PDB file of C-alpha atoms in Angstrom:
ATOM      1  CA  MET A   1      -0.015  -0.072  -0.130  1.00 43.00           C
ATOM      2  CA  GLU A   2       1.365   3.381  -1.024  1.00 46.00           C
ATOM      3  CA  LEU A   3       2.036   5.784   1.802  1.00 49.00           C
ATOM      4  CA  ILE A   4       2.511   9.387   2.189  1.00 47.00           C
ATOM      5  CA  ASN A   5       3.921  11.413   4.911  1.00 49.00           C
ATOM      6  CA  SER A   6       1.519  14.512   5.508  1.00 47.00           C
ATOM      7  CA  SER A   7       4.354  16.750   6.473  1.00 44.00           C
ATOM      8  CA  TRP A   8       6.461  16.331   3.320  1.00 45.00           C
ATOM      9  CA  PHE A   9       4.142  15.374   0.504  1.00 49.00           C
ATOM     10  CA  GLN A  10       0.614  16.296  -0.671  1.00 59.00           C
ATOM     11  CA  PRO A  11      -1.804  15.826   2.287  1.00 64.00           C
ATOM     12  CA  PRO A  12      -4.094  12.845   1.992  1.00 76.00           C
ATOM     13  CA  ILE A  13      -7.902  12.931   1.325  1.00 82.00           C
ATOM     14  CA  LEU A  14      -9.838  11.398   4.020  1.00 86.00           C
ATOM     15  CA  PHE A  15     -13.368   9.996   3.651  1.00 87.00           C
ATOM     16  CA  LEU A  16     -15.995  10.497   6.231  1.00 87.00           C
ATOM     17  CA  THR A  17     -18.723   7.877   6.937  1.00 82.00           C
ATOM     18  CA  GLY A  18     -22.532   8.359   7.346  1.00 76.00           C
ATOM     19  CA  ILE A  19     -24.336   5.314   8.629  1.00 75.00           C
ATOM     20  CA  PRO A  20     -23.157   1.889   7.546  1.00 69.00           C
ATOM     21  CA  GLY A  21     -25.746  -0.079   5.649  1.00 66.00           C
ATOM     22  CA  LEU A  22     -28.053   3.130   5.079  1.00 67.00           C
ATOM     23  CA  GLU A  23     -26.178   4.719   2.335  1.00 66.00           C
ATOM     24  CA  THR A  24     -29.241   4.699   0.044  1.00 72.00           C
ATOM     25  CA  VAL A  25     -31.346   6.668   2.489  1.00 72.00           C
ATOM     26  CA  LEU A  26     -28.762   9.175   3.771  1.00 73.00           C
ATOM     27  CA  ILE A  27     -30.574  12.248   2.007  1.00 79.00           C
ATOM     28  CA  TRP A  28     -33.771  11.495   4.020  1.00 82.00           C
ATOM     29  CA  ILE A  29     -31.825  11.318   7.227  1.00 80.00           C
ATOM     30  CA  SER A  30     -30.375  14.665   6.502  1.00 83.00           C
ATOM     31  CA  PHE A  31     -33.624  16.494   7.090  1.00 87.00           C
ATOM     32  CA  PRO A  32     -34.142  15.367  10.660  1.00 86.00           C
ATOM     33  CA  LEU A  33     -30.535  16.261  11.183  1.00 86.00           C
ATOM     34  CA  GLY A  34     -31.029  19.571   9.710  1.00 88.00           C
ATOM     35  CA  VAL A  35     -34.086  19.994  12.224  1.00 90.00           C
ATOM     36  CA  ILE A  36     -31.694  18.988  15.134  1.00 89.00           C
ATOM     37  CA  TYR A  37     -29.139  21.415  14.006  1.00 91.00           C
ATOM     38  CA  LEU A  38     -31.777  24.230  13.749  1.00 92.00           C
ATOM     39  CA  ILE A  39     -33.021  23.329  17.178  1.00 91.00           C
ATOM     40  CA  ALA A  40     -29.588  23.341  18.791  1.00 92.00           C
ATOM     41  CA  LEU A  41     -28.601  26.729  17.192  1.00 93.00           C
ATOM     42  CA  LEU A  42     -31.859  28.531  17.833  1.00 92.00           C
ATOM     43  CA  GLY A  43     -32.335  27.106  21.445  1.00 91.00           C
ATOM     44  CA  ASN A  44     -28.820  28.151  22.571  1.00 94.00           C
ATOM     45  CA  CYS A  45     -28.921  31.469  20.724  1.00 93.00           C
ATOM     46  CA  THR A  46     -32.160  32.062  22.470  1.00 90.00           C
ATOM     47  CA  ILE A  47     -30.681  31.341  25.771  1.00 92.00           C
ATOM     48  CA  LEU A  48     -27.941  33.751  24.973  1.00 93.00           C
ATOM     49  CA  PHE A  49     -30.418  36.435  23.808  1.00 90.00           C
ATOM     50  CA  VAL A  50     -32.628  36.022  26.989  1.00 89.00           C
ATOM     51  CA  ILE A  51     -29.622  36.153  29.508  1.00 90.00           C
ATOM     52  CA  LYS A  52     -28.241  39.126  27.689  1.00 90.00           C
ATOM     53  CA  THR A  53     -31.321  41.212  27.635  1.00 86.00           C
ATOM     54  CA  THR A  54     -32.712  40.464  31.023  1.00 85.00           C
ATOM     55  CA  SER A  55     -30.932  42.262  33.866  1.00 85.00           C
ATOM     56  CA  SER A  56     -32.456  40.013  36.509  1.00 83.00           C
ATOM     57  CA  LEU A  57     -30.502  36.976  34.915  1.00 86.00           C
ATOM     58  CA  HIS A  58     -26.996  38.747  35.129  1.00 88.00           C
ATOM     59  CA  GLU A  59     -26.258  36.390  37.970  1.00 90.00           C
ATOM     60  CA  PRO A  60     -23.433  33.765  38.161  1.00 92.00           C
ATOM     61  CA  GLN A  61     -25.442  30.591  37.417  1.00 90.00           C
ATOM     62  CA  TYR A  62     -26.858  32.252  34.353  1.00 92.00           C
ATOM     63  CA  ILE A  63     -23.642  33.784  33.262  1.00 94.00           C
ATOM     64  CA  PHE A  64     -22.208  30.195  33.346  1.00 95.00           C
ATOM     65  CA  LEU A  65     -25.210  29.029  31.391  1.00 93.00           C
ATOM     66  CA  SER A  66     -24.649  31.497  28.733  1.00 94.00           C
ATOM     67  CA  MET A  67     -20.986  30.350  28.382  1.00 95.00           C
ATOM     68  CA  LEU A  68     -22.413  26.816  28.069  1.00 95.00           C
ATOM     69  CA  ALA A  69     -24.791  27.838  25.318  1.00 94.00           C
ATOM     70  CA  ALA A  70     -22.091  29.768  23.336  1.00 96.00           C
ATOM     71  CA  THR A  71     -19.864  26.636  23.490  1.00 96.00           C
ATOM     72  CA  ASP A  72     -22.621  24.525  22.136  1.00 94.00           C
ATOM     73  CA  VAL A  73     -23.236  26.914  19.343  1.00 95.00           C
ATOM     74  CA  GLY A  74     -19.346  26.636  18.489  1.00 95.00           C
ATOM     75  CA  LEU A  75     -19.550  22.876  18.677  1.00 93.00           C
ATOM     76  CA  SER A  76     -22.756  22.763  16.358  1.00 92.00           C
ATOM     77  CA  LEU A  77     -21.208  24.958  13.712  1.00 93.00           C
ATOM     78  CA  THR A  78     -17.946  23.143  13.747  1.00 94.00           C
ATOM     79  CA  THR A  79     -19.606  19.968  12.555  1.00 90.00           C
ATOM     80  CA  LEU A  80     -22.496  21.473  10.756  1.00 88.00           C
ATOM     81  CA  THR A  81     -20.820  21.501   7.180  1.00 88.00           C
ATOM     82  CA  THR A  82     -19.441  17.997   7.165  1.00 89.00           C
ATOM     83  CA  VAL A  83     -22.338  16.325   8.540  1.00 89.00           C
ATOM     84  CA  LEU A  84     -24.839  17.762   6.016  1.00 87.00           C
ATOM     85  CA  ASN A  85     -22.426  17.259   3.155  1.00 88.00           C
ATOM     86  CA  VAL A  86     -22.199  13.646   3.963  1.00 87.00           C
ATOM     87  CA  PHE A  87     -25.871  12.943   4.634  1.00 85.00           C
ATOM     88  CA  LEU A  88     -27.566  15.517   2.076  1.00 84.00           C
ATOM     89  CA  LEU A  89     -25.070  15.609  -0.723  1.00 83.00           C
ATOM     90  CA  ASN A  90     -23.157  12.364  -0.046  1.00 82.00           C
ATOM     91  CA  HIS A  91     -19.822  14.447  -0.274  1.00 86.00           C
ATOM     92  CA  ARG A  92     -17.548  12.278   1.914  1.00 87.00           C
ATOM     93  CA  GLU A  93     -14.126  13.708   1.032  1.00 89.00           C
ATOM     94  CA  ILE A  94     -12.344  15.949   3.399  1.00 89.00           C
ATOM     95  CA  GLU A  95      -8.819  17.404   2.951  1.00 89.00           C
ATOM     96  CA  PHE A  96      -6.235  16.410   5.586  1.00 89.00           C
ATOM     97  CA  HIS A  97      -5.657  19.869   7.056  1.00 89.00           C
ATOM     98  CA  CYS A  98      -9.453  20.788   7.065  1.00 91.00           C
ATOM     99  CA  CYS A  99      -9.899  17.512   9.020  1.00 91.00           C
ATOM    100  CA  LEU A 100      -7.215  18.526  11.567  1.00 93.00           C
ATOM    101  CA  THR A 101      -8.835  21.880  11.864  1.00 93.00           C
ATOM    102  CA  GLN A 102     -12.200  20.479  12.607  1.00 94.00           C
ATOM    103  CA  MET A 103     -10.829  18.048  15.010  1.00 93.00           C
ATOM    104  CA  PHE A 104      -9.078  20.914  16.915  1.00 95.00           C
ATOM    105  CA  PHE A 105     -12.402  22.730  17.232  1.00 95.00           C
ATOM    106  CA  ILE A 106     -14.486  19.708  18.245  1.00 94.00           C
ATOM    107  CA  HIS A 107     -12.040  18.706  21.156  1.00 94.00           C
ATOM    108  CA  THR A 108     -11.434  22.196  22.132  1.00 95.00           C
ATOM    109  CA  PHE A 109     -15.091  23.114  22.488  1.00 95.00           C
ATOM    110  CA  SER A 110     -15.689  19.747  24.281  1.00 93.00           C
ATOM    111  CA  SER A 111     -12.817  20.695  26.707  1.00 94.00           C
ATOM    112  CA  ILE A 112     -14.353  24.072  27.347  1.00 96.00           C
ATOM    113  CA  GLU A 113     -17.781  22.604  27.879  1.00 95.00           C
ATOM    114  CA  SER A 114     -16.304  20.106  30.411  1.00 95.00           C
ATOM    115  CA  ALA A 115     -14.569  23.217  32.328  1.00 96.00           C
ATOM    116  CA  ILE A 116     -17.814  25.054  32.320  1.00 96.00           C
ATOM    117  CA  LEU A 117     -19.779  22.118  33.687  1.00 96.00           C
ATOM    118  CA  LEU A 118     -17.174  22.031  36.412  1.00 96.00           C
ATOM    119  CA  ALA A 119     -17.582  25.916  36.983  1.00 96.00           C
ATOM    120  CA  MET A 120     -21.374  25.323  37.300  1.00 95.00           C
ATOM    121  CA  ALA A 121     -20.777  22.615  39.786  1.00 95.00           C
ATOM    122  CA  PHE A 122     -18.776  24.950  41.815  1.00 95.00           C
ATOM    123  CA  ASP A 123     -21.516  27.493  41.492  1.00 94.00           C
ATOM    124  CA  ARG A 124     -24.085  25.022  42.953  1.00 94.00           C
ATOM    125  CA  PHE A 125     -21.612  24.130  45.746  1.00 94.00           C
ATOM    126  CA  VAL A 126     -21.066  27.625  46.915  1.00 94.00           C
ATOM    127  CA  ALA A 127     -24.785  28.465  46.445  1.00 92.00           C
ATOM    128  CA  ILE A 128     -25.943  25.461  48.881  1.00 92.00           C
ATOM    129  CA  CYS A 129     -22.917  25.062  51.109  1.00 91.00           C
ATOM    130  CA  ASN A 130     -21.855  28.745  51.615  1.00 90.00           C
ATOM    131  CA  PRO A 131     -24.829  30.750  50.631  1.00 89.00           C
ATOM    132  CA  LEU A 132     -23.685  33.899  52.601  1.00 88.00           C
ATOM    133  CA  HIS A 133     -20.538  34.363  50.626  1.00 89.00           C
ATOM    134  CA  TYR A 134     -22.025  33.513  47.206  1.00 91.00           C
ATOM    135  CA  THR A 135     -21.730  36.891  45.805  1.00 89.00           C
ATOM    136  CA  VAL A 136     -18.238  37.409  47.476  1.00 91.00           C
ATOM    137  CA  VAL A 137     -16.876  34.159  45.986  1.00 92.00           C
ATOM    138  CA  LEU A 138     -18.448  34.370  42.410  1.00 93.00           C
ATOM    139  CA  THR A 139     -17.667  38.038  41.347  1.00 93.00           C
ATOM    140  CA  PRO A 140     -17.853  39.070  37.832  1.00 92.00           C
ATOM    141  CA  PRO A 141     -14.064  39.409  37.448  1.00 93.00           C
ATOM    142  CA  ARG A 142     -13.711  35.910  38.839  1.00 94.00           C
ATOM    143  CA  ILE A 143     -16.302  34.377  36.549  1.00 95.00           C
ATOM    144  CA  THR A 144     -14.582  36.088  33.628  1.00 94.00           C
ATOM    145  CA  GLY A 145     -11.312  34.511  34.697  1.00 95.00           C
ATOM    146  CA  MET A 146     -12.744  31.050  35.190  1.00 96.00           C
ATOM    147  CA  GLY A 147     -14.093  31.261  31.493  1.00 95.00           C
ATOM    148  CA  LEU A 148     -10.645  32.335  30.240  1.00 96.00           C
ATOM    149  CA  VAL A 149      -8.908  29.661  31.980  1.00 96.00           C
ATOM    150  CA  ALA A 150     -11.274  27.352  30.514  1.00 96.00           C
ATOM    151  CA  VAL A 151     -10.648  28.437  26.987  1.00 96.00           C
ATOM    152  CA  THR A 152      -6.829  28.679  27.644  1.00 96.00           C
ATOM    153  CA  ARG A 153      -6.550  25.212  29.049  1.00 95.00           C
ATOM    154  CA  ALA A 154      -8.483  23.824  26.083  1.00 95.00           C
ATOM    155  CA  VAL A 155      -6.550  25.509  23.405  1.00 95.00           C
ATOM    156  CA  ALA A 156      -3.144  24.539  25.107  1.00 94.00           C
ATOM    157  CA  LEU A 157      -4.062  20.968  25.438  1.00 93.00           C
ATOM    158  CA  MET A 158      -5.715  20.396  22.115  1.00 93.00           C
ATOM    159  CA  ALA A 159      -3.091  22.236  19.866  1.00 92.00           C
ATOM    160  CA  PRO A 160      -0.490  19.561  19.934  1.00 92.00           C
ATOM    161  CA  LEU A 161      -2.999  16.983  18.636  1.00 90.00           C
ATOM    162  CA  SER A 162      -2.833  18.283  15.105  1.00 88.00           C
ATOM    163  CA  ILE A 163       0.881  18.829  15.323  1.00 89.00           C
ATOM    164  CA  LEU A 164       1.509  15.028  16.498  1.00 89.00           C
ATOM    165  CA  LEU A 165      -0.843  13.863  13.597  1.00 89.00           C
ATOM    166  CA  LYS A 166       1.002  15.854  11.004  1.00 86.00           C
ATOM    167  CA  ARG A 167       4.228  14.015  11.618  1.00 83.00           C
ATOM    168  CA  LEU A 168       2.725  10.686  10.750  1.00 82.00           C
ATOM    169  CA  SER A 169       2.351   8.790   7.461  1.00 81.00           C
ATOM    170  CA  PHE A 170      -1.094   7.897   6.360  1.00 77.00           C
ATOM    171  CA  CYS A 171      -2.360   5.561   3.762  1.00 67.00           C
ATOM    172  CA  LYS A 172      -4.209   6.900   0.539  1.00 57.00           C
ATOM    173  CA  GLY A 173      -8.012   6.419   0.573  1.00 61.00           C
ATOM    174  CA  ILE A 174      -8.453   6.267   4.127  1.00 81.00           C
ATOM    175  CA  ILE A 175     -11.808   6.089   5.668  1.00 84.00           C
ATOM    176  CA  LEU A 176     -12.988   7.657   9.000  1.00 85.00           C
ATOM    177  CA  SER A 177     -15.585   6.057  11.222  1.00 80.00           C
ATOM    178  CA  HIS A 178     -17.816   9.174  11.473  1.00 82.00           C
ATOM    179  CA  CYS A 179     -19.103  12.112   9.786  1.00 86.00           C
ATOM    180  CA  TYR A 180     -16.683  14.313  11.232  1.00 89.00           C
ATOM    181  CA  CYS A 181     -13.024  14.257  12.339  1.00 90.00           C
ATOM    182  CA  TYR A 182     -12.261  12.638  15.873  1.00 87.00           C
ATOM    183  CA  HIS A 183      -8.737  12.312  17.162  1.00 87.00           C
ATOM    184  CA  PRO A 184      -8.738   8.630  18.086  1.00 85.00           C
ATOM    185  CA  ASP A 185     -10.566   7.949  14.805  1.00 84.00           C
ATOM    186  CA  VAL A 186      -7.908   9.656  12.806  1.00 87.00           C
ATOM    187  CA  MET A 187      -4.890   8.448  14.716  1.00 86.00           C
ATOM    188  CA  LYS A 188      -5.823   4.802  14.066  1.00 83.00           C
ATOM    189  CA  LEU A 189      -5.492   5.369  10.362  1.00 83.00           C
ATOM    190  CA  ALA A 190      -1.888   6.340  10.657  1.00 82.00           C
ATOM    191  CA  CYS A 191       0.616   3.756   8.994  1.00 81.00           C
ATOM    192  CA  GLY A 192       3.409   4.773  11.300  1.00 75.00           C
ATOM    193  CA  PRO A 193       3.954   4.282  15.044  1.00 80.00           C
ATOM    194  CA  VAL A 194       1.385   6.261  17.136  1.00 83.00           C
ATOM    195  CA  ARG A 195       2.593   5.496  20.742  1.00 87.00           C
ATOM    196  CA  VAL A 196       3.382   9.103  21.467  1.00 90.00           C
ATOM    197  CA  ASN A 197      -0.041  10.003  20.172  1.00 89.00           C
ATOM    198  CA  VAL A 198      -1.658   7.408  22.294  1.00 88.00           C
ATOM    199  CA  ILE A 199       0.146   8.592  25.371  1.00 90.00           C
ATOM    200  CA  TYR A 200      -0.523  12.062  24.849  1.00 92.00           C
ATOM    201  CA  GLY A 201      -4.281  11.350  24.175  1.00 88.00           C
ATOM    202  CA  LEU A 202      -4.472   9.519  27.356  1.00 88.00           C
ATOM    203  CA  CYS A 203      -2.765  12.302  29.272  1.00 90.00           C
ATOM    204  CA  LEU A 204      -5.130  14.766  27.575  1.00 90.00           C
ATOM    205  CA  VAL A 205      -8.224  12.947  28.740  1.00 88.00           C
ATOM    206  CA  LEU A 206      -6.976  12.563  32.270  1.00 88.00           C
ATOM    207  CA  CYS A 207      -5.856  16.218  32.583  1.00 88.00           C
ATOM    208  CA  SER A 208      -9.065  17.678  31.242  1.00 91.00           C
ATOM    209  CA  PHE A 209     -12.156  15.364  31.287  1.00 92.00           C
ATOM    210  CA  GLY A 210     -10.836  13.287  34.247  1.00 91.00           C
ATOM    211  CA  VAL A 211      -9.952  16.199  36.428  1.00 94.00           C
ATOM    212  CA  ASP A 212     -13.360  17.942  35.675  1.00 95.00           C
ATOM    213  CA  SER A 213     -15.376  14.924  36.245  1.00 94.00           C
ATOM    214  CA  THR A 214     -13.626  14.174  39.382  1.00 94.00           C
ATOM    215  CA  PHE A 215     -14.135  17.639  40.806  1.00 96.00           C
ATOM    216  CA  ILE A 216     -17.774  17.605  39.723  1.00 96.00           C
ATOM    217  CA  ILE A 217     -18.233  14.340  41.699  1.00 95.00           C
ATOM    218  CA  ILE A 218     -16.550  15.838  44.838  1.00 95.00           C
ATOM    219  CA  SER A 219     -18.709  18.999  44.572  1.00 94.00           C
ATOM    220  CA  TYR A 220     -21.914  16.835  44.555  1.00 94.00           C
ATOM    221  CA  ILE A 221     -20.745  14.777  47.436  1.00 94.00           C
ATOM    222  CA  LEU A 222     -20.125  17.932  49.457  1.00 94.00           C
ATOM    223  CA  ILE A 223     -23.537  19.363  48.314  1.00 93.00           C
ATOM    224  CA  LEU A 224     -25.329  16.004  49.192  1.00 92.00           C
ATOM    225  CA  LYS A 225     -23.658  16.054  52.669  1.00 92.00           C
ATOM    226  CA  THR A 226     -24.767  19.597  53.251  1.00 91.00           C
ATOM    227  CA  VAL A 227     -28.351  19.049  51.861  1.00 90.00           C
ATOM    228  CA  LEU A 228     -28.589  15.945  54.376  1.00 88.00           C
ATOM    229  CA  GLY A 229     -27.952  18.348  57.149  1.00 86.00           C
ATOM    230  CA  ILE A 230     -31.022  20.385  56.507  1.00 82.00           C
ATOM    231  CA  ALA A 231     -33.690  19.669  58.851  1.00 74.00           C
ATOM    232  CA  SER A 232     -36.910  20.088  56.734  1.00 83.00           C
ATOM    233  CA  LYS A 233     -37.647  17.740  53.709  1.00 85.00           C
ATOM    234  CA  SER A 234     -38.894  20.621  51.811  1.00 85.00           C
ATOM    235  CA  GLY A 235     -35.537  22.419  52.237  1.00 83.00           C
ATOM    236  CA  GLN A 236     -33.598  19.367  51.048  1.00 84.00           C
ATOM    237  CA  LEU A 237     -35.820  18.978  47.989  1.00 87.00           C
ATOM    238  CA  LYS A 238     -35.549  22.630  47.220  1.00 85.00           C
ATOM    239  CA  ALA A 239     -31.864  22.609  47.507  1.00 84.00           C
ATOM    240  CA  LEU A 240     -31.568  19.520  45.406  1.00 85.00           C
ATOM    241  CA  ASN A 241     -34.030  20.807  42.814  1.00 85.00           C
ATOM    242  CA  THR A 242     -31.617  23.660  41.868  1.00 84.00           C
ATOM    243  CA  CYS A 243     -28.995  21.022  40.794  1.00 88.00           C
ATOM    244  CA  VAL A 244     -31.270  18.839  38.780  1.00 87.00           C
ATOM    245  CA  SER A 245     -30.677  20.618  35.318  1.00 87.00           C
ATOM    246  CA  HIS A 246     -26.821  20.678  35.934  1.00 90.00           C
ATOM    247  CA  ILE A 247     -26.818  17.005  36.886  1.00 91.00           C
ATOM    248  CA  PHE A 248     -28.766  16.001  33.751  1.00 90.00           C
ATOM    249  CA  THR A 249     -26.490  18.118  31.630  1.00 91.00           C
ATOM    250  CA  VAL A 250     -23.377  16.539  33.071  1.00 92.00           C
ATOM    251  CA  PHE A 251     -24.752  13.018  32.478  1.00 91.00           C
ATOM    252  CA  ILE A 252     -25.809  13.563  28.964  1.00 89.00           C
ATOM    253  CA  PHE A 253     -22.299  15.134  28.097  1.00 91.00           C
ATOM    254  CA  TYR A 254     -20.178  12.636  29.951  1.00 91.00           C
ATOM    255  CA  VAL A 255     -21.836   9.211  29.139  1.00 86.00           C
ATOM    256  CA  PRO A 256     -21.572   9.454  25.434  1.00 83.00           C
ATOM    257  CA  LEU A 257     -18.028  10.805  25.670  1.00 83.00           C
ATOM    258  CA  ILE A 258     -16.794   8.108  27.931  1.00 83.00           C
ATOM    259  CA  VAL A 259     -18.613   5.367  25.770  1.00 79.00           C
ATOM    260  CA  LEU A 260     -17.122   6.739  22.648  1.00 77.00           C
ATOM    261  CA  ALA A 261     -13.724   6.778  24.170  1.00 75.00           C
ATOM    262  CA  LEU A 262     -13.892   3.217  25.385  1.00 76.00           C
ATOM    263  CA  ILE A 263     -15.118   2.165  21.869  1.00 74.00           C
ATOM    264  CA  HIS A 264     -12.163   3.624  20.055  1.00 68.00           C
ATOM    265  CA  ARG A 265      -9.703   2.339  22.520  1.00 67.00           C
ATOM    266  CA  PHE A 266     -11.062  -1.037  23.327  1.00 64.00           C
ATOM    267  CA  GLY A 267     -14.019  -1.777  20.982  1.00 58.00           C
ATOM    268  CA  THR A 268     -12.131  -3.468  18.168  1.00 57.00           C
ATOM    269  CA  PHE A 269     -14.844  -5.988  17.600  1.00 52.00           C
ATOM    270  CA  THR A 270     -17.880  -3.700  18.338  1.00 59.00           C
ATOM    271  CA  SER A 271     -20.297  -2.996  15.402  1.00 64.00           C
ATOM    272  CA  PRO A 272     -19.748  -0.121  13.284  1.00 65.00           C
ATOM    273  CA  LEU A 273     -23.278   1.197  13.907  1.00 68.00           C
ATOM    274  CA  LEU A 274     -22.549   1.390  17.672  1.00 69.00           C
ATOM    275  CA  HIS A 275     -19.572   3.574  16.633  1.00 69.00           C
ATOM    276  CA  VAL A 276     -21.758   5.893  14.635  1.00 74.00           C
ATOM    277  CA  THR A 277     -24.581   5.927  17.279  1.00 73.00           C
ATOM    278  CA  MET A 278     -22.440   7.084  20.163  1.00 74.00           C
ATOM    279  CA  ALA A 279     -20.579   9.412  17.996  1.00 75.00           C
ATOM    280  CA  ASN A 280     -23.776  11.112  16.924  1.00 77.00           C
ATOM    281  CA  LEU A 281     -25.188  11.211  20.441  1.00 78.00           C
ATOM    282  CA  PHE A 282     -21.942  12.863  21.545  1.00 77.00           C
ATOM    283  CA  LEU A 283     -22.440  15.449  18.793  1.00 80.00           C
ATOM    284  CA  PHE A 284     -26.001  16.114  18.951  1.00 83.00           C
ATOM    285  CA  LEU A 285     -27.325  15.281  22.461  1.00 84.00           C
ATOM    286  CA  THR A 286     -25.753  18.160  24.551  1.00 87.00           C
ATOM    287  CA  PRO A 287     -26.346  21.114  22.187  1.00 90.00           C
ATOM    288  CA  VAL A 288     -30.073  20.055  21.500  1.00 90.00           C
ATOM    289  CA  LEU A 289     -31.077  19.032  24.939  1.00 88.00           C
ATOM    290  CA  ASN A 290     -29.303  21.768  27.144  1.00 88.00           C
ATOM    291  CA  PRO A 291     -31.406  24.671  26.006  1.00 86.00           C
ATOM    292  CA  LEU A 292     -34.632  22.500  26.313  1.00 86.00           C
ATOM    293  CA  VAL A 293     -33.771  21.345  29.680  1.00 86.00           C
ATOM    294  CA  TYR A 294     -32.873  24.646  31.299  1.00 84.00           C
ATOM    295  CA  SER A 295     -35.913  26.547  29.449  1.00 79.00           C
ATOM    296  CA  LEU A 296     -38.284  24.133  30.989  1.00 75.00           C
ATOM    297  CA  LYS A 297     -36.528  23.665  34.424  1.00 75.00           C
ATOM    298  CA  THR A 298     -35.532  27.203  35.117  1.00 76.00           C
ATOM    299  CA  LYS A 299     -38.515  29.231  36.165  1.00 76.00           C
ATOM    300  CA  GLN A 300     -36.683  32.667  35.526  1.00 76.00           C
ATOM    301  CA  ILE A 301     -35.759  31.660  31.994  1.00 80.00           C
ATOM    302  CA  ARG A 302     -39.334  30.231  31.238  1.00 77.00           C
ATOM    303  CA  SER A 303     -41.051  33.322  32.667  1.00 79.00           C
ATOM    304  CA  THR A 304     -38.827  35.564  30.558  1.00 76.00           C
ATOM    305  CA  LEU A 305     -39.327  33.638  27.416  1.00 75.00           C
ATOM    306  CA  HIS A 306     -43.156  33.849  28.165  1.00 76.00           C
ATOM    307  CA  LYS A 307     -43.024  37.648  28.477  1.00 75.00           C
ATOM    308  CA  ILE A 308     -41.269  37.839  25.314  1.00 71.00           C
ATOM    309  CA  PHE A 309     -43.490  35.713  23.229  1.00 68.00           C
ATOM    310  CA  LYS A 310     -46.505  37.294  24.769  1.00 69.00           C
ATOM    311  CA  GLY A 311     -45.102  40.833  24.027  1.00 61.00           C
ATOM    312  CA  LYS A 312     -44.628  39.773  20.372  1.00 56.00           C
ATOM    313  CA  GLU A 313     -48.225  38.374  20.155  1.00 53.00           C
ATOM    314  CA  ASN A 314     -49.408  41.653  21.568  1.00 54.00           C
ATOM    315  CA  VAL A 315     -47.419  43.499  18.889  1.00 51.00           C
ATOM    316  CA  LEU A 316     -48.928  41.372  16.036  1.00 51.00           C
ATOM    317  CA  LYS A 317     -52.447  42.153  17.369  1.00 53.00           C
TER     318      LYS A 317
END
């Protein structure tokens, strides 16, 4: 098999994959996918608009929510072109450097989202365990700093991924497992030694997602300990109710991510359909469900949306 080194010769053309066995109906699948993207973009942009234009929502927990929504918008836009090209136009080719660029942004936005979920867990921890110091601890400059740290960490950790892949040799006509570029997927197609890539990828997962998830779990252990110390059952339920949306968001983000990582590292004999299913859940689940969950569960956002739509109806009348 002819090999090329992506650093010295013409970069290879990679081929994306839709859904194995359903190639003849991909165009029909593209319509619900388009609706999913529309829901994700409109939902998260609505959250951003509502928080920005409503002064009563300029509080730490809603600022963190706006950061989460902005990250989900970025993640959706990063994959929109290739996903719709594959399903709507059956255009599967992607140039190597374009693939690396998309891969960088997918992993960067995922890392940022993980850090924001940790910041939101810290917000709930302070609100429940130390409410008297809530406004002192979570000041606007500190919140801004947390956001900048999340972005800086993500960029610093994810930038070497593309550099490490560019030094490898790849086979011509290589086929990826998904409709977007994902680091473990691209790395497995290299024809040279990938030990350094594997070690760095593992360190990256541990230093970002591993650290974040560990501290999220610790935060909720401390929250649960504080809640159990509340005398009244109604007080306990009220405190836990403020965490439900965040817990659900953490669940829908980390479960597909962990399963997808395990499949790529240990799932040699798993079905290609399982690969695609988990990859698409990781891609679509969080950006679509986050705005729906927070809009339905958060009374302040729900009431603000109601006022906005009611005002528009009055204008139309």
